[in-house]
Short mmCIF file of C-alpha atoms in Angstrom, two decimals:
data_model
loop_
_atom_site.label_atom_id
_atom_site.label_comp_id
_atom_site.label_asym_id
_atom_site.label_seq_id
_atom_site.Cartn_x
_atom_site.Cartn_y
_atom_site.Cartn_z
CA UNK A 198 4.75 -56.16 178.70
CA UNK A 199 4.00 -59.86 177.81
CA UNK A 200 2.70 -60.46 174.63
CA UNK A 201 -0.99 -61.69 176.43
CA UNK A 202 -1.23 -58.55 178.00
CA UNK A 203 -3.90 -55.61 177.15
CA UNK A 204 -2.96 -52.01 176.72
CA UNK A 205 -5.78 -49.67 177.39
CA UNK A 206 -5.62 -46.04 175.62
CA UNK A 207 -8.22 -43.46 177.86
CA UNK A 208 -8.80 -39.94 175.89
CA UNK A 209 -11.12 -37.94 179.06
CA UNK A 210 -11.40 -34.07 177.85
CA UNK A 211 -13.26 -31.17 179.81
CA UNK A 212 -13.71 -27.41 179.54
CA UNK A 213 -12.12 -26.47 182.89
CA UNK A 214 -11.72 -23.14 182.02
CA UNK A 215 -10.53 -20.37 179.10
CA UNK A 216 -9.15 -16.67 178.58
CA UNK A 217 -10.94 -14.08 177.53
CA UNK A 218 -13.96 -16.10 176.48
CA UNK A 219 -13.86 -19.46 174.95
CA UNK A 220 -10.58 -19.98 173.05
CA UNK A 221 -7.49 -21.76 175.13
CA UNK A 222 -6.71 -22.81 178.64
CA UNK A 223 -3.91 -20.79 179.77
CA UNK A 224 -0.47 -22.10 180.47
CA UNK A 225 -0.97 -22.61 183.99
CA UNK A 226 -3.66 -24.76 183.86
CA UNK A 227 -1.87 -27.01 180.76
CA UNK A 228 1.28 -27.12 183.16
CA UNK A 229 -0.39 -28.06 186.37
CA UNK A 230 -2.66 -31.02 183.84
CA UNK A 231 0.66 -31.81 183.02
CA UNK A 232 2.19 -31.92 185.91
CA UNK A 233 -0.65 -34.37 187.77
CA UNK A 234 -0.55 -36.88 185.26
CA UNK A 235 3.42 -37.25 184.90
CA UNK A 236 3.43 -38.10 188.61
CA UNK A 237 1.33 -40.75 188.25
CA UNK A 238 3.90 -42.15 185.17
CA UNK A 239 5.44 -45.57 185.80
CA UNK A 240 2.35 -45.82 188.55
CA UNK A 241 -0.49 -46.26 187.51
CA UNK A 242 -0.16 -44.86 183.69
CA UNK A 243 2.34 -46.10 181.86
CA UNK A 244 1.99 -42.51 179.71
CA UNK A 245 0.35 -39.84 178.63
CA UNK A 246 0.26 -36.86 176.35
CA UNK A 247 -1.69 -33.51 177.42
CA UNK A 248 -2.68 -30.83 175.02
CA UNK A 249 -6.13 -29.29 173.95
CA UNK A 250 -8.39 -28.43 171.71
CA UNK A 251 -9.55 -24.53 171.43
CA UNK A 252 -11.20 -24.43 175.40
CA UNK A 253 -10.99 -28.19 176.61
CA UNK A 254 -8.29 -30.05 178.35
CA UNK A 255 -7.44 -33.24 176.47
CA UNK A 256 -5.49 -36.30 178.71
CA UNK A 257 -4.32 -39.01 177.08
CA UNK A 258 -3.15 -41.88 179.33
CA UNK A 259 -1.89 -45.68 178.67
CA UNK A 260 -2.61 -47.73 181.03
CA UNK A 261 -3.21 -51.63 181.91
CA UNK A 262 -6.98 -50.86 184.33
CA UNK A 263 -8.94 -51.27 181.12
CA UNK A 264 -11.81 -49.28 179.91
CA UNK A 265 -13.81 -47.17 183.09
CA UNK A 266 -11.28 -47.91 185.33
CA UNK A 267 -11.98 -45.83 188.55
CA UNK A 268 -8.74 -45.17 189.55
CA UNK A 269 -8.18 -44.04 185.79
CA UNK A 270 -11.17 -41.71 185.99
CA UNK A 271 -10.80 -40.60 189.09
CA UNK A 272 -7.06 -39.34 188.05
CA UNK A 273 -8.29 -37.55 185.22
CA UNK A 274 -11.06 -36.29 187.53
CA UNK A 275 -8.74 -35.02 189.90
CA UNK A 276 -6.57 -33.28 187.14
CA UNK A 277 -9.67 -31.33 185.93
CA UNK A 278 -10.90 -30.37 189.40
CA UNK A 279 -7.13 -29.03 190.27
CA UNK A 280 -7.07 -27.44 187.02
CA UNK A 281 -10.63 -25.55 187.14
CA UNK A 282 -9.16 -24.28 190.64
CA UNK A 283 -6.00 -22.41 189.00
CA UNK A 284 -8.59 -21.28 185.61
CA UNK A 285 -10.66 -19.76 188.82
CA UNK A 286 -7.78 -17.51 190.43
CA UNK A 287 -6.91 -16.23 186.78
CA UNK A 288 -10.53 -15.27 186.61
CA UNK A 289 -10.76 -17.41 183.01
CA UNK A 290 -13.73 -17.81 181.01
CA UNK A 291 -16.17 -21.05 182.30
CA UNK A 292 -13.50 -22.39 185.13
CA UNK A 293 -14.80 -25.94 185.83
CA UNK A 294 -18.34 -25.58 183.62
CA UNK A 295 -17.40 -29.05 182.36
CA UNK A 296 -17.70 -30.64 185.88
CA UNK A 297 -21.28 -31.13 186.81
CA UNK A 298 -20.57 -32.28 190.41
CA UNK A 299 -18.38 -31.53 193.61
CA UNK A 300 -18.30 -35.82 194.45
CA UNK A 301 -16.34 -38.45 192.25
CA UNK A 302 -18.67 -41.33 192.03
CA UNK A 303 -16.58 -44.27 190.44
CA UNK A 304 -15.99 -42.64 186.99
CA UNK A 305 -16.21 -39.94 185.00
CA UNK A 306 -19.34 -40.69 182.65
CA UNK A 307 -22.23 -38.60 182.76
CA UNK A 308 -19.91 -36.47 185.48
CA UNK A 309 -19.53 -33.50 182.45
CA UNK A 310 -16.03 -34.33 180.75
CA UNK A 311 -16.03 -36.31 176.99
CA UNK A 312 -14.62 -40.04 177.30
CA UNK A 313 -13.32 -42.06 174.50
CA UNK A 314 -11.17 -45.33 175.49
CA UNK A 315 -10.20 -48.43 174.04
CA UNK A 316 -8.45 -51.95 175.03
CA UNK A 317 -6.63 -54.24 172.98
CA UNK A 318 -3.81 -56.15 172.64
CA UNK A 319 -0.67 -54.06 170.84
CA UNK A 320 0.09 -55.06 167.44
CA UNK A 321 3.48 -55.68 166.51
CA UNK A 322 3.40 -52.11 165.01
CA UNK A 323 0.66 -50.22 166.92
CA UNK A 324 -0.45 -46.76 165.68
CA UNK A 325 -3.80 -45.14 165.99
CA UNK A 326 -4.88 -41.27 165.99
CA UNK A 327 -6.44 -38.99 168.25
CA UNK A 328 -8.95 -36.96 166.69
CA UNK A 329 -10.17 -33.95 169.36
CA UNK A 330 -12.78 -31.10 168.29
CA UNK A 331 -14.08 -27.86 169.43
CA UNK A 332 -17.54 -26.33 169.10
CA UNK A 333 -19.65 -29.35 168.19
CA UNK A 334 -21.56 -32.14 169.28
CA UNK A 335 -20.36 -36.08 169.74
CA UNK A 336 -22.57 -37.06 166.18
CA UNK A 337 -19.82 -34.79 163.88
CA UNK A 338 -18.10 -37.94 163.82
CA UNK A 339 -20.60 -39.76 162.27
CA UNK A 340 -20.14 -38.83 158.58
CA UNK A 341 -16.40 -39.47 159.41
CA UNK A 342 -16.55 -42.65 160.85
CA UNK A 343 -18.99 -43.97 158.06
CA UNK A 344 -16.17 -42.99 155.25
CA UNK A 345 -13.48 -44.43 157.15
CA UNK A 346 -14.62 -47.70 157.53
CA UNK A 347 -17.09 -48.44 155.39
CA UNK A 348 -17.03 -45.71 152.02
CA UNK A 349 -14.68 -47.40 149.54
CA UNK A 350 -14.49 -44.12 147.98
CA UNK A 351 -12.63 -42.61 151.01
CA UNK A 352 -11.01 -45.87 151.76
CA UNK A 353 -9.33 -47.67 148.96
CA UNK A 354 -8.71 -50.40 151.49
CA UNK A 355 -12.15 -51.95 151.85
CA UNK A 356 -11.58 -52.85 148.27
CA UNK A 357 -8.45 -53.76 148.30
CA UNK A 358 -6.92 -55.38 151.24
CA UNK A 359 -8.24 -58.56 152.43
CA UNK A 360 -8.11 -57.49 155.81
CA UNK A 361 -10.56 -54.53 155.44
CA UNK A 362 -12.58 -56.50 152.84
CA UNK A 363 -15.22 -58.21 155.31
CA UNK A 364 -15.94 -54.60 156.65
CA UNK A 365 -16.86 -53.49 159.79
CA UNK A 366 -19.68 -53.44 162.51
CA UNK A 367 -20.92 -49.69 164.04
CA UNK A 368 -22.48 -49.20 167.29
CA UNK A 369 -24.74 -46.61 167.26
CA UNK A 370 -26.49 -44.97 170.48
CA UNK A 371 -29.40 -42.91 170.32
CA UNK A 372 -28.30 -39.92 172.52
CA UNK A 373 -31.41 -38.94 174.01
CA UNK A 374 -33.39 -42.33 174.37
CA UNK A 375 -30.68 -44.41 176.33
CA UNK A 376 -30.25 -47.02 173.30
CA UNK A 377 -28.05 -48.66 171.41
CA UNK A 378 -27.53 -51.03 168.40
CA UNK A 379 -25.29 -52.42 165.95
CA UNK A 380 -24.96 -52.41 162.34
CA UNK A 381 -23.00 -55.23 160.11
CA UNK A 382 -21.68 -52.77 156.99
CA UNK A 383 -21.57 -53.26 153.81
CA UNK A 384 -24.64 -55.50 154.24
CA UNK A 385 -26.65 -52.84 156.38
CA UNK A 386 -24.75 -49.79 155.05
CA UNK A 387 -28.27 -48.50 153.87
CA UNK A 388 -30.29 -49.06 157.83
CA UNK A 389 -26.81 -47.34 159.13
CA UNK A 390 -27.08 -44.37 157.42
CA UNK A 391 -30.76 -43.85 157.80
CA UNK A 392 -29.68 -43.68 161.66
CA UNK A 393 -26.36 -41.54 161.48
CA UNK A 394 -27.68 -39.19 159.25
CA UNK A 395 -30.17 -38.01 161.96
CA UNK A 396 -26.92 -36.74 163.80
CA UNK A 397 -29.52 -34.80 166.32
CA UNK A 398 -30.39 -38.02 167.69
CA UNK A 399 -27.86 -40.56 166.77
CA UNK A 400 -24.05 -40.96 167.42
CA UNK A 401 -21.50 -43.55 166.35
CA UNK A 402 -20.25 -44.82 169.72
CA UNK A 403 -18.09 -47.29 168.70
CA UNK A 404 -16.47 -49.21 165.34
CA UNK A 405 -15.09 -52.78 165.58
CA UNK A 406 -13.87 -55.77 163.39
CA UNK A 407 -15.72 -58.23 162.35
CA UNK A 408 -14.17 -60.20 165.10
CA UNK A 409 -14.97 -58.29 167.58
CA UNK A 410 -11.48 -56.17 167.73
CA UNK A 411 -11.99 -52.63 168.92
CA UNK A 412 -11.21 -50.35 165.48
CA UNK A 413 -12.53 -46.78 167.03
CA UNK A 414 -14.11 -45.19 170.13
CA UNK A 415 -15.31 -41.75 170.28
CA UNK A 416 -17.27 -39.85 173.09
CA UNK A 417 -20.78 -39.61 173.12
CA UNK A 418 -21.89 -37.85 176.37
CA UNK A 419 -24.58 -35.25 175.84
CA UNK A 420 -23.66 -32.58 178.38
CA UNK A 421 -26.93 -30.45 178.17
CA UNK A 422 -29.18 -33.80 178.20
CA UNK A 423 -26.80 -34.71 182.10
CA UNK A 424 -26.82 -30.70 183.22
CA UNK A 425 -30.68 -30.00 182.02
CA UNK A 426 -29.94 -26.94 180.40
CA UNK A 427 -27.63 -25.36 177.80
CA UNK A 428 -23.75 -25.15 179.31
CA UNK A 429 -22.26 -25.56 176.13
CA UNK A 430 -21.12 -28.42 172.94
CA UNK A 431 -20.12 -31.29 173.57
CA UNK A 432 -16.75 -30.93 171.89
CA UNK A 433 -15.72 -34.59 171.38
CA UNK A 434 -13.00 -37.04 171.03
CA UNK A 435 -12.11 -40.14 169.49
CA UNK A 436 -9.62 -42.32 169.01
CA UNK A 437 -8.71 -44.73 165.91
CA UNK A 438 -6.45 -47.58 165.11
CA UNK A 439 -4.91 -47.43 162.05
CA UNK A 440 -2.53 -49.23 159.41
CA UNK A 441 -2.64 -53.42 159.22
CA UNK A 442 -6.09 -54.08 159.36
CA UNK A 443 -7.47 -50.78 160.16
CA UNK A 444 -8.09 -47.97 157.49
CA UNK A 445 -4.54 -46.41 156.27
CA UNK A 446 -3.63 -43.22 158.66
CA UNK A 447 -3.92 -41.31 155.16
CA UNK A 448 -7.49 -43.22 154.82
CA UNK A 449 -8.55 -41.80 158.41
CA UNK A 450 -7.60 -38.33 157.97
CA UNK A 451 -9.30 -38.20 154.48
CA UNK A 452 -12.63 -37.14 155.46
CA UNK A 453 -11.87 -33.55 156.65
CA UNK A 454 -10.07 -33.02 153.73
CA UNK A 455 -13.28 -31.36 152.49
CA UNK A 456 -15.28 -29.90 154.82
CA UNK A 457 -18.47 -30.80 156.14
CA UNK A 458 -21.40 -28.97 157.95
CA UNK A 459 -21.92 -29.60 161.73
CA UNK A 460 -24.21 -28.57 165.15
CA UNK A 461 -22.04 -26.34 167.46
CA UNK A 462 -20.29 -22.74 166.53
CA UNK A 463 -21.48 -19.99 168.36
CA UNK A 464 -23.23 -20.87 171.84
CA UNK A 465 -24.18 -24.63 170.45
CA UNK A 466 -27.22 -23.44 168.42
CA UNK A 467 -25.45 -22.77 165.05
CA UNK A 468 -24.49 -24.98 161.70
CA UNK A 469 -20.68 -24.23 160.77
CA UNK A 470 -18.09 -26.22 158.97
CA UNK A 471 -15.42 -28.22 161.01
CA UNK A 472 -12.15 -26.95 160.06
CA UNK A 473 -9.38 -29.29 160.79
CA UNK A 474 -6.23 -27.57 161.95
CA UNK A 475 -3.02 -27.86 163.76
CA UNK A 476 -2.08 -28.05 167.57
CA UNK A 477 -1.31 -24.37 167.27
CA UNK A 478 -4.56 -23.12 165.09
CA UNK A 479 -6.60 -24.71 167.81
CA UNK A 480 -7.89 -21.55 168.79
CA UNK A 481 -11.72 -20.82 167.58
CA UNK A 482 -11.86 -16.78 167.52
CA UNK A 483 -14.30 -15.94 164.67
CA UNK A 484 -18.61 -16.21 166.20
CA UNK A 485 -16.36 -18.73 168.24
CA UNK A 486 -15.44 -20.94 165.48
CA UNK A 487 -15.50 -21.78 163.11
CA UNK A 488 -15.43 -25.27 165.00
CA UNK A 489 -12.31 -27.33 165.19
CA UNK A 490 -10.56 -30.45 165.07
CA UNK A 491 -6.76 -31.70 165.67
CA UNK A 492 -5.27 -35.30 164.95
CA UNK A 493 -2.07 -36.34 166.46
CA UNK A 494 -0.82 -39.79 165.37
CA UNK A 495 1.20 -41.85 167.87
CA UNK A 496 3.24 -44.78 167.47
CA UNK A 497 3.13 -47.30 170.98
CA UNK A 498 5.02 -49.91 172.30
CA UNK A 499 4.35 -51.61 175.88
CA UNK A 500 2.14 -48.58 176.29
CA UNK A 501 4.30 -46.28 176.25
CA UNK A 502 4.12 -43.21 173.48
CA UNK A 503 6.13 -41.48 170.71
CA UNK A 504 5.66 -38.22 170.32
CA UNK A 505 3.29 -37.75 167.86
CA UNK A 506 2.23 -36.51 164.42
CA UNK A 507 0.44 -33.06 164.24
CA UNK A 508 -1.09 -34.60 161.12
CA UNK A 509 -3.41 -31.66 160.09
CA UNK A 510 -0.71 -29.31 160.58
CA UNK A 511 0.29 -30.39 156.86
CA UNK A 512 -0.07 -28.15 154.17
CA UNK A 513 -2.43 -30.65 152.07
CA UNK A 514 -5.15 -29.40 154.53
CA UNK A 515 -4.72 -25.92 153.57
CA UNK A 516 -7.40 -26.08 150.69
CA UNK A 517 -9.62 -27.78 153.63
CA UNK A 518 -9.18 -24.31 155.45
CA UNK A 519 -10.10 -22.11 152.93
CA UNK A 520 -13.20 -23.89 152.29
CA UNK A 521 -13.72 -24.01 156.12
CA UNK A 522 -13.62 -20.18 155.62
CA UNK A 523 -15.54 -19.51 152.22
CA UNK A 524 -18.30 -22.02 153.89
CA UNK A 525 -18.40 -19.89 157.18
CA UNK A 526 -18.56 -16.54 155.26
CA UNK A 527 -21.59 -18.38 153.44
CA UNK A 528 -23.70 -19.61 156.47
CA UNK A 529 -22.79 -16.61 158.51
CA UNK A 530 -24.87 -14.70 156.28
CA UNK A 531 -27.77 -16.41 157.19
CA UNK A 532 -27.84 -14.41 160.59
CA UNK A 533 -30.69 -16.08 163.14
CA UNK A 534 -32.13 -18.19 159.95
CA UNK A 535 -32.36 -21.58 159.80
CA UNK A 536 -29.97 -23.78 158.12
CA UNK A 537 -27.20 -21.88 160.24
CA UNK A 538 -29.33 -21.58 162.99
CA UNK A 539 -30.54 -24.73 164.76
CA UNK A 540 -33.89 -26.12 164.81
CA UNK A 541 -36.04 -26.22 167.92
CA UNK A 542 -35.56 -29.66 169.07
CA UNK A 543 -31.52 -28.60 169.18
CA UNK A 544 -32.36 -25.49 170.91
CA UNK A 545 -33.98 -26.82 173.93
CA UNK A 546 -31.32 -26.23 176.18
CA UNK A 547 -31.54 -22.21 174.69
CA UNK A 548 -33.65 -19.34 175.83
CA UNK A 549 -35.56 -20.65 173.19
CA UNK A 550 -38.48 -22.45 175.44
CA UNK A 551 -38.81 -19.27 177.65
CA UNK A 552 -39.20 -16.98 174.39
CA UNK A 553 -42.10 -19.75 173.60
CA UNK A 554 -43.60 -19.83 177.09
CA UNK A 555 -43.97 -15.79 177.15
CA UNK A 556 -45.59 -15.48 173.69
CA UNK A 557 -47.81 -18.43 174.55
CA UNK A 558 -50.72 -16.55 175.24
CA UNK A 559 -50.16 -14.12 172.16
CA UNK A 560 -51.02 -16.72 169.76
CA UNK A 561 -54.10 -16.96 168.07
CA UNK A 562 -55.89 -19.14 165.63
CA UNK A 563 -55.64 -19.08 162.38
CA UNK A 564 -58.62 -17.74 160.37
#
């Protein structure tokens, strides 16, 4: 690959289907994923890397289409819809609820399945991470995002080296209005968080440089708000350079080293902690959950991958885990209350509005 030339990474997940309820694709359908996307190796990918997260289907392809590249999407499309098909003859859990239509329409977004991507030109020593989660929404990445690039407490970096010094710029979407902006941080650290914080309406989308380099992409798509009703979390992705220029790997892991309280669990409508966990712990069991998340770090040269690093497979997460658990045991015990239930405007996709519409005329005023 000439030096001039762009490398684009593509992370498209979907829930095409899990056994006995919502925990793992079986082996079929991870072969046949597999399978698809090594044929098109040396084609039009040059590589990819398929695993999952508890339930969904993560592909991760190089390529050289750039970012929404139809061919791209409709690959991964294809993959999903071939998939659902072998989760429906094994009768698994929610075959192909991920895929909100029968027609591929150019790409994949606001078609059901999670897209994070990302174009650049390779570094001389490229590395980033994938970070993929189960049983939450696309604003858990928020308060992660924030303390990678722009909390010098999580990120020794910002402080001290001159490449992470100037900081970075956010790009922010509100999920259900159809907006966007961007935030300059430090200098509008403050007007950031008063936006991220309200992670039922606002997601980080994106992260770059101060140049304009991409730094991180993660998926944003709502699929309730696209389907109309309740068909389950988003369960989101994201990918994020790291090392020379870009927060240490260590730096980018950091934040889920304690563990913080997110939108998702049990059938979307419950606050849990994300537990960050191996490839193999990937399998949410207890109320569904608690909710997950796996990062692999890869190496890549002229597109093509290393294997890669199960990094929260290490045993410095293990305290993370336990408080994962003790903070579970805690909010379970709340039942149908709020805080670990959600509030109404999360609920709307819920039986929630019926319950509301039936009792409507029940209500009386207050004396």
């Amino acid at each position: 690959m000439s030096h001039k030339m762009k490398v684009t990474i593509s992370l498209i997940k979907a829930d095409i289907g899990s056994i006995g309820g919502h925990t793992k694709p079986s082996d079929e359908v991870m072969e046949l994923c597999r399978k698809n996307l090594a044929e098109a190796k040396g084609k039009l990918l040059i590589d990819c890397y398929v695993t999952r997260c508890g339930d969904d289907v993560e592909l991760l392809m190089t390529h050289t289409k750039g970012v929404d590249a139809k061919e791209v999407h409709k690959l991964a499309w294809d993959t999903f819809k071939a998939g659902a098909e072998v989760a429906k003859k094994q009768g698994l859990y929610g075959a192909g609820q991920d895929l909100l239509s029968d027609a591929f329409s150019g790409n994949v977004r606001g078609m059901g399945p999670g897209i994070a991507e990302m174009e650049f030109e390779e570094r001389p020593a490229e590395a980033f991470v994938a970070f993929m989660a189960d049983k939450t929404e696309a604003s858990a990445f928020n308060l992660p995002l924030y303390e990678m690039f722009a909390s010098p407490f999580n990120t020794a970096g910002l402080v001290l080296d001159p490449k992470l010094h100037d900081g970075f710029k956010f790009e922010v979407h509100d999920v259900k209005g159809s907006r966007e902006i961007m935030f300059d941080t430090p200098e509008e650290s403050y007007d950031l968080l008063s936006l991220i914080g309200l992670t039922d309406i606002y997601a980080v989308k994106r992260v770059f440089k101060k140049s304009g380099e991409i730094a991180a992409s993660a998926s944003t798509e709502k699929v309730n708000l696209i389907a109309g009703r309740y068909i389950g979390k988003d369960d989101p992705s994201m990918l994020v350079r790291v090392q020379s220029g870009f927060p240490a790997t260590g730096e980018a892991v950091e934040p889920f080293a304690r563990p913080f309280l997110i939108a998702g669990w049990m059938r979307g409508s419950h606050r849990g902690p994300l537990m960050p966990v191996g490839e193999k712990d990937a399998n949410p069991s207890r109320f569904d959950g608690p909710p997950r998340i796996v990062a692999l770090a890869f190496s890549i040269k002229d597109g093509k991958l290393t294997p890669p690093v199960d990094v929260f497979g290490d045993v410095s997460f293990d305290d993370a885990r336990r408080q994962a658990n003790e903070l579970g045991n805690y909010m379970r015990r709340h039942g149908p209350f709020q805080p670990h239930l959600l509030p109404p405007g999360e609920m709307e996709y819920t039986t929630l509005p019926e319950v509301m519409k039936k009792l409507e005329g029940r209500f009386k005023k207050s004396k």
